[in-house]
CSV table of C-alpha atoms in Angstrom, one decimal:
chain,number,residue,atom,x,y,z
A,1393,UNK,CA,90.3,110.6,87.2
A,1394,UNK,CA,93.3,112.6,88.2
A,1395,UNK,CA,96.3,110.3,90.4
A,1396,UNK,CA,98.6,112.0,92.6
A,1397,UNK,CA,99.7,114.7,91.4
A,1398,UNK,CA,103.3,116.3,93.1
A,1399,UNK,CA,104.9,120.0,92.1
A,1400,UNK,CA,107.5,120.9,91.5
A,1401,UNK,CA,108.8,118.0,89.0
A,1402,UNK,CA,112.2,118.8,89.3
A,1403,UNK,CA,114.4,121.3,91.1
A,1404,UNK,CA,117.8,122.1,91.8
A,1405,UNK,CA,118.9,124.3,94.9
A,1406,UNK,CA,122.3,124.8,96.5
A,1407,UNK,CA,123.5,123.7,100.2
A,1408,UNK,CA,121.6,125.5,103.2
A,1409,UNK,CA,118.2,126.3,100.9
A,1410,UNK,CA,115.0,125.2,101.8
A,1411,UNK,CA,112.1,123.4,99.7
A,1412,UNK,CA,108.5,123.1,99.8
A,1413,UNK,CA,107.6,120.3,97.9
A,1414,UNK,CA,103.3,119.5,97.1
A,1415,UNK,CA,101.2,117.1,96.4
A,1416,UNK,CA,97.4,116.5,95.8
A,1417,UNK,CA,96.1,112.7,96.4
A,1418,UNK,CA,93.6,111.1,94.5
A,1419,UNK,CA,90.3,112.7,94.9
A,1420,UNK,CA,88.7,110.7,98.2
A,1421,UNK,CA,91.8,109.7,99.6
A,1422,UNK,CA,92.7,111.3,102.8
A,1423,UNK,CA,95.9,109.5,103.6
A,1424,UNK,CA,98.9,110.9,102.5
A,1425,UNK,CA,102.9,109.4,103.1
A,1426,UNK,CA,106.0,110.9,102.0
A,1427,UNK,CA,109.1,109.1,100.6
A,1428,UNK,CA,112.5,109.5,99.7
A,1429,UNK,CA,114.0,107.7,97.0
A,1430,UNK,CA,118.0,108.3,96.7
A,1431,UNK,CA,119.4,106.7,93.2
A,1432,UNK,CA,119.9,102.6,93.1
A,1433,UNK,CA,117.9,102.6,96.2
A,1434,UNK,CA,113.8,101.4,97.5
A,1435,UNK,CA,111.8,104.5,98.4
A,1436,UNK,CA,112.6,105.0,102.6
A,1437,UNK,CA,109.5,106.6,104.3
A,1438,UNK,CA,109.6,109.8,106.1
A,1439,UNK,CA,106.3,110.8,106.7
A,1440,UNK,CA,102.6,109.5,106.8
A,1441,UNK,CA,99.6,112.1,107.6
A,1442,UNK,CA,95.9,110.9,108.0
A,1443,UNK,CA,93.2,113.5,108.8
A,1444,UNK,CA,95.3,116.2,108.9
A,1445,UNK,CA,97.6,114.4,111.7
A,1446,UNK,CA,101.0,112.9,111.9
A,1447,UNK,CA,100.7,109.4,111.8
A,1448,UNK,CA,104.0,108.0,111.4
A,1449,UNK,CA,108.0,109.3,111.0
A,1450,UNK,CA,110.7,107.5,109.8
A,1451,UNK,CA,114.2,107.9,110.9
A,1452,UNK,CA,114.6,111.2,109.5
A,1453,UNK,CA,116.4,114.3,111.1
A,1454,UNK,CA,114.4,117.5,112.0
A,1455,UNK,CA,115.2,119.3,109.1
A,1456,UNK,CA,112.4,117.4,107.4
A,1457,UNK,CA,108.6,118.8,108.3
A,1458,UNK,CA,105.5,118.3,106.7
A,1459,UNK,CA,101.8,119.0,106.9
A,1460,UNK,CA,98.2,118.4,105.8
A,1461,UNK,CA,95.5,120.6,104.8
A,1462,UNK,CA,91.8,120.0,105.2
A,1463,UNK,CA,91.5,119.3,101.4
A,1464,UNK,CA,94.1,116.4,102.1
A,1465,UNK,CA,96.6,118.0,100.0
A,1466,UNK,CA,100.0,117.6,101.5
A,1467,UNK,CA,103.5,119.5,102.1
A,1468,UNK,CA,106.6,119.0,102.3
A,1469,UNK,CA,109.4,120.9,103.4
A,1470,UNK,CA,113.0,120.2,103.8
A,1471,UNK,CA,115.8,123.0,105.6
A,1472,UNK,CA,119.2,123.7,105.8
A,1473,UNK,CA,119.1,121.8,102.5
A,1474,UNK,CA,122.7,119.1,102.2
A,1475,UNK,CA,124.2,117.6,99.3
A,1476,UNK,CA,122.7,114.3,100.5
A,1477,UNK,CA,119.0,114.9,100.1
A,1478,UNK,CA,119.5,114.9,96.4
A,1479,UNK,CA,116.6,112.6,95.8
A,1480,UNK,CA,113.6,111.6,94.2
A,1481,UNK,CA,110.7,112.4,96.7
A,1482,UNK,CA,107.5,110.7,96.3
A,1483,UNK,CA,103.9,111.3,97.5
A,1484,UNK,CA,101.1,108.5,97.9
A,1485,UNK,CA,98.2,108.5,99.4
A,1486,UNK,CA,95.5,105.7,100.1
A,1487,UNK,CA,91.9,105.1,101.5
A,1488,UNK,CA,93.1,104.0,105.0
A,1489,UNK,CA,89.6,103.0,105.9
A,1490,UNK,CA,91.1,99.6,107.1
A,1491,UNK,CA,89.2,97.8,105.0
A,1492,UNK,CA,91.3,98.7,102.0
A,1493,UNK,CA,94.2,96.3,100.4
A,1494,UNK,CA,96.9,98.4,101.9
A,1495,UNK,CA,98.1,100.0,98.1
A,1496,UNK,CA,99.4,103.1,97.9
A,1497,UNK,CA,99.2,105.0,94.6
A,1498,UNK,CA,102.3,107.0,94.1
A,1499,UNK,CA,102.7,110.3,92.3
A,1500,UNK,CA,105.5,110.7,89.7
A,1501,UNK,CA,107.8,112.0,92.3
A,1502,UNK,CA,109.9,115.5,92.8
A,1503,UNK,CA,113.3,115.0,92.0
A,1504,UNK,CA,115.4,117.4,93.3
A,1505,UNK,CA,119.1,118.3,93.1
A,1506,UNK,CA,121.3,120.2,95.3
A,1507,UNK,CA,124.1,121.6,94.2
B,1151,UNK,CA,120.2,95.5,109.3
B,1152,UNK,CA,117.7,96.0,106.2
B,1153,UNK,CA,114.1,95.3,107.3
B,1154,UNK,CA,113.6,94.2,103.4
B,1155,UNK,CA,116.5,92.7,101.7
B,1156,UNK,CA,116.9,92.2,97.8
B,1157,UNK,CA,119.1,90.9,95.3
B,1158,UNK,CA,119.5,93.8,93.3
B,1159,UNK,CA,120.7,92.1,90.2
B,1160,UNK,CA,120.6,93.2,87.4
B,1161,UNK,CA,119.0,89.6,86.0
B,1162,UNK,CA,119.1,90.0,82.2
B,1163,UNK,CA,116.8,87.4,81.1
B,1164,UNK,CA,115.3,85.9,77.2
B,1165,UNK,CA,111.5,86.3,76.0
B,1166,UNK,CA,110.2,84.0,77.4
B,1167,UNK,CA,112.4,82.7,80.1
B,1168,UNK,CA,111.0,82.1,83.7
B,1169,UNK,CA,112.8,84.3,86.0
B,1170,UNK,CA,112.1,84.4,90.1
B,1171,UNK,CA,113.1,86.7,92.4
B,1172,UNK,CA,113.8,86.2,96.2
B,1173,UNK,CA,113.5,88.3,99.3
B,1174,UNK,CA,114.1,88.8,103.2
B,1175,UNK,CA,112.6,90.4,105.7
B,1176,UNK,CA,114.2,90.9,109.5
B,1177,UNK,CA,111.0,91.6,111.5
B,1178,UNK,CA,108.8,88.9,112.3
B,1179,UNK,CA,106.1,90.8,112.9
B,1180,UNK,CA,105.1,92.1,109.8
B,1181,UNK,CA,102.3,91.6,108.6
B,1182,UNK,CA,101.6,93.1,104.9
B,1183,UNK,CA,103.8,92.0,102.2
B,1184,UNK,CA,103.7,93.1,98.4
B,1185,UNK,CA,105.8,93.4,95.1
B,1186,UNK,CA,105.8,97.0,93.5
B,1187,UNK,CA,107.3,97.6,89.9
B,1188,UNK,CA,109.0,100.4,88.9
B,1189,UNK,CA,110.0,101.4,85.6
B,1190,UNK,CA,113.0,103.8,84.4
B,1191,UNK,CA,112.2,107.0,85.9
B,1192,UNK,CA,108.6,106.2,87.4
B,1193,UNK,CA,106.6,106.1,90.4
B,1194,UNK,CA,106.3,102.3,92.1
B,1195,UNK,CA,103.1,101.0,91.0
B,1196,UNK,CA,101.6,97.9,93.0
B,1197,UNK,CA,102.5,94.5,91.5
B,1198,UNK,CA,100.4,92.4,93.5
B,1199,UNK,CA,99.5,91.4,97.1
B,1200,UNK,CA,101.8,88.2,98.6
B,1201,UNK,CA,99.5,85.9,100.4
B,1202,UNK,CA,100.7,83.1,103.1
B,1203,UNK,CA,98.5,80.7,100.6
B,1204,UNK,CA,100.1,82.4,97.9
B,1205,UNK,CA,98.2,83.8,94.5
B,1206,UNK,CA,98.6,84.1,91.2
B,1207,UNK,CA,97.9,86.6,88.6
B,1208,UNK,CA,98.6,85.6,85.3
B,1209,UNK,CA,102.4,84.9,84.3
B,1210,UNK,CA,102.6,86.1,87.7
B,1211,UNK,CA,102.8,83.9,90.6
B,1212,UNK,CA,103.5,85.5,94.9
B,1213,UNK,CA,104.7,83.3,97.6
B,1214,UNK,CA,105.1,83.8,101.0
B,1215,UNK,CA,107.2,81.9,103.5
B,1216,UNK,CA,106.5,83.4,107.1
B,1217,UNK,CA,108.8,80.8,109.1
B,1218,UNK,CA,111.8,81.7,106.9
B,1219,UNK,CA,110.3,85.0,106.2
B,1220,UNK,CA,111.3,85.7,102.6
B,1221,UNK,CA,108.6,86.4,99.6
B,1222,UNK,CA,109.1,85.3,96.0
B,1223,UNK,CA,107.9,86.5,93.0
B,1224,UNK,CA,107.9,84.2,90.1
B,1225,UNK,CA,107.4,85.6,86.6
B,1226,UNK,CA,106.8,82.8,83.7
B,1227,UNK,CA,107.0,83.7,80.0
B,1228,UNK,CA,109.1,87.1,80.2
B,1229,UNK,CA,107.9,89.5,77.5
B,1230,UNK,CA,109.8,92.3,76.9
B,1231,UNK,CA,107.7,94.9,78.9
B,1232,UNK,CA,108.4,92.9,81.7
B,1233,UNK,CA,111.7,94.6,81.9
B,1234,UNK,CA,111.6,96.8,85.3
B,1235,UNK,CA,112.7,97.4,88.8
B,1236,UNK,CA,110.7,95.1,91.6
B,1237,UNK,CA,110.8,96.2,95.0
B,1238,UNK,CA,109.7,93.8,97.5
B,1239,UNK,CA,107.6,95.9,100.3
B,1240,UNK,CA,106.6,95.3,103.9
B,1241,UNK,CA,104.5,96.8,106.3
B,1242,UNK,CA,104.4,95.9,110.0
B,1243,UNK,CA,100.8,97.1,110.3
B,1244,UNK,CA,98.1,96.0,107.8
B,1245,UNK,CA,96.9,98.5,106.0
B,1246,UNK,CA,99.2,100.9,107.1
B,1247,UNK,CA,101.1,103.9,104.9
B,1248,UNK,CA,104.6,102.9,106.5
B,1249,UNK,CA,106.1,100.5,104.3
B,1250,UNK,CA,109.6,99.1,104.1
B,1251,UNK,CA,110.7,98.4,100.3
B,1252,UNK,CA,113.7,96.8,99.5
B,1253,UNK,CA,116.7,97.8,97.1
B,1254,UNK,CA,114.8,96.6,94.6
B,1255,UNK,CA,115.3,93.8,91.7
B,1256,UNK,CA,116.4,95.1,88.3
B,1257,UNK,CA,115.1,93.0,85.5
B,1258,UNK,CA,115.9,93.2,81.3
B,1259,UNK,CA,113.9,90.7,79.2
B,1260,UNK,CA,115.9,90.6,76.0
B,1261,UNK,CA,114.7,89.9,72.7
């Protein structure tokens, strides 16, 4: 069975670009979280969508949008692009049925570079 | 402050050795607690669940401690594909997709 899978895998843009980033979740899973990893650092959340809703936001600035589609498939999208959102940007969905041990399952991640 | 605070190391350990790892978390109110793994260039993958009554899965033992709030993670008879990055992880909701990781623990078993 196919994991999360996240596109592009790597990307560099310059200062003031903006980036769509994707990501499928497992098959079945129709929670999906978003996840910035800067070098030397734990993964900081940014976003969590269930259902095709906003769930959650962390304490990021409005630059940073995202969005679900009814096939749970996920977006997102990142403006005005700044040196610091060189990252690693991870997807991960999960059941969220409630009954579920709380485990996400990440995707290999989209690192991107701006220059 | 940190909501999950870490040692970040690096611990350089033998085959073999028994190595444990310590960490803090500020909100008392959390209420989901796990260790991830991460290897060079990876996605986090989940370790295990950490339990108040604590649990063990093979070489790998999880304890919790919600009066001083820290979580431990012991891991006994390193082998050399032990070697990794452990993040300890929080969540204030159970179950939910808003989880607070820590710096994470780097970790080299040597031959």
């Amino acid at each position: 069975d196919a994991g999360v899978t996240q596109s592009p895998t790597h990307l560099i843009k310059t200062r003031g670009q903006h980036v769509t980033l994707r990501c499928s979740p497992i098959s079945g899973h129709k929670s999906v979280s978003w996840y910035q990893q800067v070098l030397g650092q734990g993964p900081q959340f940014i976003f969590q969508y269930y259902e095709k809703e906003e769930r959650g936001r962390g304490n990021f600035p409005d630059r940073f949008s995202a969005r679900q589609f009814p096939n749970y498939s996920s977006e997102l999208n990142v403006n005005a692009l700044l040196l610091g959102d060189s990252a690693l940007y991870l997807c991960a969905s999960s059941l969220l049925t409630g009954k579920d041990t709380g485990e996400l399952f990440f995707g290999e991640g989209s690192r991107l570079t701006v220059l | 402050r940190k909501e999950v605070e870490q040692d970040p190391g690096p611990f350089n350990v033998p085959e073999g050795a028994t190595v444990a790892f310590n960490c803090t978390y500020s909100n008392s109110a959390s209420q989901s607690f796990f260790w991830y793994r991460q290897d060079c260039r990876k996605e986090p993958k989940l370790l295990m669940s950490v339990y108040s009554s604590g649990n063990e899965d093979g070489r790998f033992t999880a304890q919790l401690n919600r009066a001083s709030q820290y979580i431990s993670l012991l891991i006994r008879d390193s082998k050399l594909s032990d070697s990794a990055t452990y993040l300890c992880v929080v969540t204030l909701i159970r179950g939910a997709n808003n989880l607070f990781f820590g710096t994470g623990t780097r970790l080299t078993v040597i031959p």
